[in-house]
Coordinates of N, CA and C in Angstrom, one line a residue:
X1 N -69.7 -341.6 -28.3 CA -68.7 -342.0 -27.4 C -69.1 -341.5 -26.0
X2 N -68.4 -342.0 -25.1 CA -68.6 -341.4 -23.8 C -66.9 -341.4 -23.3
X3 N -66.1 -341.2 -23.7 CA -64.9 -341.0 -23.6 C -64.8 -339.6 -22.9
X4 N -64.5 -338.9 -21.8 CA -64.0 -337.6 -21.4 C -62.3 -337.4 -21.4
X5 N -61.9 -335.9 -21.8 CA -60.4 -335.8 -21.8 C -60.6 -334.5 -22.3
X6 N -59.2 -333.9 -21.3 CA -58.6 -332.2 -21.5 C -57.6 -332.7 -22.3
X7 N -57.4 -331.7 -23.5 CA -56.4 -331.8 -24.0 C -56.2 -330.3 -24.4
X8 N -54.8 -330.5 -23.5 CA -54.1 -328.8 -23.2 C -52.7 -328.9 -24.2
X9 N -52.5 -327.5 -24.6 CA -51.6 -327.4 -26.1 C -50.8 -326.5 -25.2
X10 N -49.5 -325.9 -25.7 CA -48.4 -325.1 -25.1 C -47.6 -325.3 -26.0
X11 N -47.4 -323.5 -26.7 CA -46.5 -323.8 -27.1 C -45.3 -323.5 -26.4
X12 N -43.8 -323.7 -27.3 CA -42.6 -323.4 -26.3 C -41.8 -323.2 -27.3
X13 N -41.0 -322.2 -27.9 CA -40.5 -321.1 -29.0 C -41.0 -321.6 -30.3
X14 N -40.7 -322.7 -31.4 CA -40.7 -323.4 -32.6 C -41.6 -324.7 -32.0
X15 N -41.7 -325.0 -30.9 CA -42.4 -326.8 -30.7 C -43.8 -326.4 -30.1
X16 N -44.6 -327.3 -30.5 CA -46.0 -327.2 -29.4 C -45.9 -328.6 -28.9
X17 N -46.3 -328.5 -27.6 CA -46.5 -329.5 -26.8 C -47.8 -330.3 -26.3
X18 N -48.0 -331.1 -26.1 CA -49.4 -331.5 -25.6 C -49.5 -331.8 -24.6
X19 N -50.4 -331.7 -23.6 CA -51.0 -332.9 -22.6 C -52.6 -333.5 -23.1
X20 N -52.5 -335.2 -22.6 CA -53.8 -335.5 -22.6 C -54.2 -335.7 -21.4
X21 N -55.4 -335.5 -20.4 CA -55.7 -335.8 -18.9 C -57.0 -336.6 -19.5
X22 N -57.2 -337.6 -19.2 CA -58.5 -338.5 -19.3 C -58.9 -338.4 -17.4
X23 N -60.4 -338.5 -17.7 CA -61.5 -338.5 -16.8 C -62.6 -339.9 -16.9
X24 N -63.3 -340.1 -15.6 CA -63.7 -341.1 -16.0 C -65.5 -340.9 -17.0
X25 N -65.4 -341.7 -17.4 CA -66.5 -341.7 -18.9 C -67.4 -341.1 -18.5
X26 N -68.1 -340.4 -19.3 CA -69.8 -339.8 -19.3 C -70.5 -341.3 -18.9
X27 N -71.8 -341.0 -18.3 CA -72.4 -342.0 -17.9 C -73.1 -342.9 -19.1
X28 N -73.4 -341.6 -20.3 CA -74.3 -342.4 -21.1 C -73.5 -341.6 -22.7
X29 N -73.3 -342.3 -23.4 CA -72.7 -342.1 -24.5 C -73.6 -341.1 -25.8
X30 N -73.0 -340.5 -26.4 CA -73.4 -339.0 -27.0 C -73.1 -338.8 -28.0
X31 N -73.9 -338.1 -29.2 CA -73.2 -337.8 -30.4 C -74.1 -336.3 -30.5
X32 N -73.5 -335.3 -31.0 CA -74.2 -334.1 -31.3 C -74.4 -333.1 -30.0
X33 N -73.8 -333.5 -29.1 CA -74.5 -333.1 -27.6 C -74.0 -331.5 -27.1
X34 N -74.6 -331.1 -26.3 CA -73.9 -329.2 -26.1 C -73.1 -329.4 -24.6
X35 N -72.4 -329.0 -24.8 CA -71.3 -328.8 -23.4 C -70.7 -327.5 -22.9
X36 N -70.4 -327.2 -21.8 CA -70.1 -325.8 -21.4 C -68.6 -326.5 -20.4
X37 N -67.9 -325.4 -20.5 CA -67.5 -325.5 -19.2 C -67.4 -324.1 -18.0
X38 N -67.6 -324.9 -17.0 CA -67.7 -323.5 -16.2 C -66.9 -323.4 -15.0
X39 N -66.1 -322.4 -15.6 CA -64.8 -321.9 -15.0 C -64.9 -321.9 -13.5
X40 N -65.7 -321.1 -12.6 CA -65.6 -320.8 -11.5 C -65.9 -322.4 -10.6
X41 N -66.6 -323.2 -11.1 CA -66.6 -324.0 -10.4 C -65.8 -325.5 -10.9
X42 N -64.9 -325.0 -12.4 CA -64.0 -326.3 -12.9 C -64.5 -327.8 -12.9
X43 N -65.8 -327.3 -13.9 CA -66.7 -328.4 -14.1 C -67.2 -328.1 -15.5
X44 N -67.3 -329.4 -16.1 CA -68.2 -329.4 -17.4 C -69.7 -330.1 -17.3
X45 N -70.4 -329.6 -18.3 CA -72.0 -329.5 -18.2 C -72.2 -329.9 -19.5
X46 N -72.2 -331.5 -19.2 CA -72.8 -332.0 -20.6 C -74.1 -332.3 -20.9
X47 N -74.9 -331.6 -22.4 CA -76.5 -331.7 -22.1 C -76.8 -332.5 -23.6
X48 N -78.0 -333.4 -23.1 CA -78.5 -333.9 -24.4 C -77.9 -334.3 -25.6
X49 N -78.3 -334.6 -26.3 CA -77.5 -335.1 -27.9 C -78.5 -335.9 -29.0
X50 N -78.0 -336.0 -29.9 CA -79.0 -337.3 -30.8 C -79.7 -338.3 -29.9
X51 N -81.0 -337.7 -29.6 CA -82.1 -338.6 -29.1 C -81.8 -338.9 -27.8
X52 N -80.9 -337.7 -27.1 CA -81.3 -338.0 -25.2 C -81.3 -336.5 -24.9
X53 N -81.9 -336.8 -23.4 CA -82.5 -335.7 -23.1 C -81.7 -335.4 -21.5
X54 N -80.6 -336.4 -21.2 CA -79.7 -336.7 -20.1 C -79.0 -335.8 -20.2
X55 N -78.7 -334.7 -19.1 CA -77.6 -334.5 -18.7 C -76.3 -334.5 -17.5
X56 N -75.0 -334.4 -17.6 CA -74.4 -334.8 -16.7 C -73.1 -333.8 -16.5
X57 N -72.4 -333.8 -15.4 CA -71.2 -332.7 -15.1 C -70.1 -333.6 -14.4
X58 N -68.9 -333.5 -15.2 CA -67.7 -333.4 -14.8 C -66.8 -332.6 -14.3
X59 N -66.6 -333.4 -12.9 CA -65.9 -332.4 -11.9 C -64.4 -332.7 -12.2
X60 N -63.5 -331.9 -12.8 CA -62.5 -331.9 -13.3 C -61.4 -331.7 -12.1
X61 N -61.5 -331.4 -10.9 CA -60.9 -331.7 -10.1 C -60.9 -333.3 -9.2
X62 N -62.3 -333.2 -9.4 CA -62.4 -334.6 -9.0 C -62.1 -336.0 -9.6
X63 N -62.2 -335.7 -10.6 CA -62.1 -336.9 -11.5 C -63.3 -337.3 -11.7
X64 N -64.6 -337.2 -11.9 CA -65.9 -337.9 -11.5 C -66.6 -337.4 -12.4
X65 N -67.7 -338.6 -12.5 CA -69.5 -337.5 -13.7 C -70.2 -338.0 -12.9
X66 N -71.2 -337.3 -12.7 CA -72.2 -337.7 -11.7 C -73.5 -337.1 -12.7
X67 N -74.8 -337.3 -12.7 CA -76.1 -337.5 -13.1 C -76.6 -335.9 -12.9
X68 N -76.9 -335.4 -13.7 CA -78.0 -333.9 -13.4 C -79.2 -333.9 -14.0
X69 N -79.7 -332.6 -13.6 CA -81.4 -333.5 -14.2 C -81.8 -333.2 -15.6
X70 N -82.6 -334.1 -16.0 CA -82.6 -334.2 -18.0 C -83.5 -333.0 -18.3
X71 N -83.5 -332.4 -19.3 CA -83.4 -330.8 -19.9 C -85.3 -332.2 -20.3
X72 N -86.1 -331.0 -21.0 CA -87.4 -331.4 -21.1 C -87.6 -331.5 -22.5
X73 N -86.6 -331.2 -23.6 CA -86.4 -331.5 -24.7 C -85.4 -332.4 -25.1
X74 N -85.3 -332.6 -26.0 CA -84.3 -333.1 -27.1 C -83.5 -332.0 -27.6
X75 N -82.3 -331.9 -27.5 CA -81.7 -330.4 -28.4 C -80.1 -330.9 -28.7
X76 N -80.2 -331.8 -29.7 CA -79.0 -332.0 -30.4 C -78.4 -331.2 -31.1
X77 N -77.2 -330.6 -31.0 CA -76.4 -329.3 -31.7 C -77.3 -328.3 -31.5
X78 N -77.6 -327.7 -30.4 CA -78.0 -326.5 -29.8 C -77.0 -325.6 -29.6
X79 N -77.1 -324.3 -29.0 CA -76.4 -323.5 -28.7 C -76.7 -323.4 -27.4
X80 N -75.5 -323.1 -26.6 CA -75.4 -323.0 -24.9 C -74.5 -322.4 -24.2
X81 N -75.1 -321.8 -23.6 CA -74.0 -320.3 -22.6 C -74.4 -320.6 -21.3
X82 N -73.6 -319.5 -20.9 CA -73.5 -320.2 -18.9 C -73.0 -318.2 -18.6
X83 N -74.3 -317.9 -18.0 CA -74.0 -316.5 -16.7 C -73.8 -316.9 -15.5
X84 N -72.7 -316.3 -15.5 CA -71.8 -316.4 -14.2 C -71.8 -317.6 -13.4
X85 N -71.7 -318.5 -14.1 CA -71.8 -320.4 -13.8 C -73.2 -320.6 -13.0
X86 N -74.1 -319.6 -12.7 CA -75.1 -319.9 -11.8 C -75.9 -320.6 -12.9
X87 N -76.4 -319.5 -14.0 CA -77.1 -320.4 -15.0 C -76.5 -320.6 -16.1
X88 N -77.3 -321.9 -17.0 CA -76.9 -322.3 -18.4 C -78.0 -322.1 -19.1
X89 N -78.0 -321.5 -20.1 CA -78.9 -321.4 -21.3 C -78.4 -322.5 -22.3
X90 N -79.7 -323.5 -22.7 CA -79.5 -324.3 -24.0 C -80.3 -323.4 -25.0
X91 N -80.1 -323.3 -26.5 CA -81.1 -322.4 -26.8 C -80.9 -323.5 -28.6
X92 N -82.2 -323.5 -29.2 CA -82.7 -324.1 -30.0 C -82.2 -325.4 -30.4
X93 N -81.6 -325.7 -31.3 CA -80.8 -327.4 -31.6 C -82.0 -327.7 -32.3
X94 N -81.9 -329.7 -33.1 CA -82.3 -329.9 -33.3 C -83.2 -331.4 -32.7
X95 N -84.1 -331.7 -32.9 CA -84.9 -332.7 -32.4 C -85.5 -334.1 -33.5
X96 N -85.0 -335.2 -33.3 CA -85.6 -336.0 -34.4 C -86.7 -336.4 -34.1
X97 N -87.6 -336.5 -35.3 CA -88.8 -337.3 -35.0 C -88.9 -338.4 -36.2
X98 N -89.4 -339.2 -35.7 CA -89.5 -340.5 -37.0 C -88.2 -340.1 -37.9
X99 N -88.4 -340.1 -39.2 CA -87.5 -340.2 -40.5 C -87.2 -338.5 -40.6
X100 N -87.8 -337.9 -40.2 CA -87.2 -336.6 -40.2 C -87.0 -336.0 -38.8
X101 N -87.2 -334.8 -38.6 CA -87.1 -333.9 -37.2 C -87.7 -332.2 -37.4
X102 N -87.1 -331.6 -36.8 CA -87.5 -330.3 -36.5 C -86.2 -329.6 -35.6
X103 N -86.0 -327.9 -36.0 CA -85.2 -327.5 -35.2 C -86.3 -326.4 -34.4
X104 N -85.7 -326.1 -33.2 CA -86.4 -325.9 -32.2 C -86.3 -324.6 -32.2
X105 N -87.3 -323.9 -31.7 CA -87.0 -322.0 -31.5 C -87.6 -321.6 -30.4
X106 N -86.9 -322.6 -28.8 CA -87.3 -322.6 -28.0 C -85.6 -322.5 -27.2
X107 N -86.0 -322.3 -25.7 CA -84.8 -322.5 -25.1 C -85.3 -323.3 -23.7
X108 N -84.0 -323.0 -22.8 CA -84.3 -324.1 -21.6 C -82.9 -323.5 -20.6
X109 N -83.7 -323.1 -19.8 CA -82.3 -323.1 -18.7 C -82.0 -323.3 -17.1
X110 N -80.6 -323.8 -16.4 CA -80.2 -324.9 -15.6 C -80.3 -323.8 -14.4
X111 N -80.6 -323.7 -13.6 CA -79.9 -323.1 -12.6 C -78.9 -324.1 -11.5
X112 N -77.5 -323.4 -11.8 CA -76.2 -324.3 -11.3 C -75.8 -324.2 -10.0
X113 N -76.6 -323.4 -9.4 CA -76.1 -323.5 -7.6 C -77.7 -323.5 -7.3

């Protein structure tokens, strides 16, 4: 999908409440992909997925996704952290190749400012 949306919960004594905020779409659609979000600057950091190597960031105040630059692997269901929003670590995932793949014991990381 490339569908984006906050969906914020509250509860209020016995009820929980929802909001849904929709954003406009990721540019390129994703399945398996690693995301962060990073607080200080109220943006999300979408990376890679099943067979892309694209990543992109949603400005959640803005409403907008705009294009960042593609990571040098493939790392579908990776693990990914973010120090002090400056950088993002993606760290291993997996990579398909032909009829099978490989998981990675490599890492990769963004510098955000």
């Amino acid at each position: 999908l490339n569908s984006c949306y906050t969906v914020i919960f509250e509860q209020e004594r016995d009820k929980i409440n929802h909001t849904i905020i929709s954003y406009a779409p990721m540019i390129e659609k994703r399945e398996r992909h690693n995301m962060i979000y990073l607080e200080k600057m109220n943006k999300v950091l979408v990376c890679s997925g099943f067979g892309l190597q694209s990543c992109e960031i949603t400005d959640l105040e803005r409403y907008d996704c705009t294009k960042f630059p593609d990571l040098n692997s493939i790392r579908s269901n990776a693990t990914i952290c973010s120090i002090n929003d400056s950088y993002v670590y993606i760290i291993g995932g997996f990579k398909a190749e032909g009829v099978d793949g490989k998981y990675l014991n490599s890492l990769e990381f963004i510098c955000i400012k």
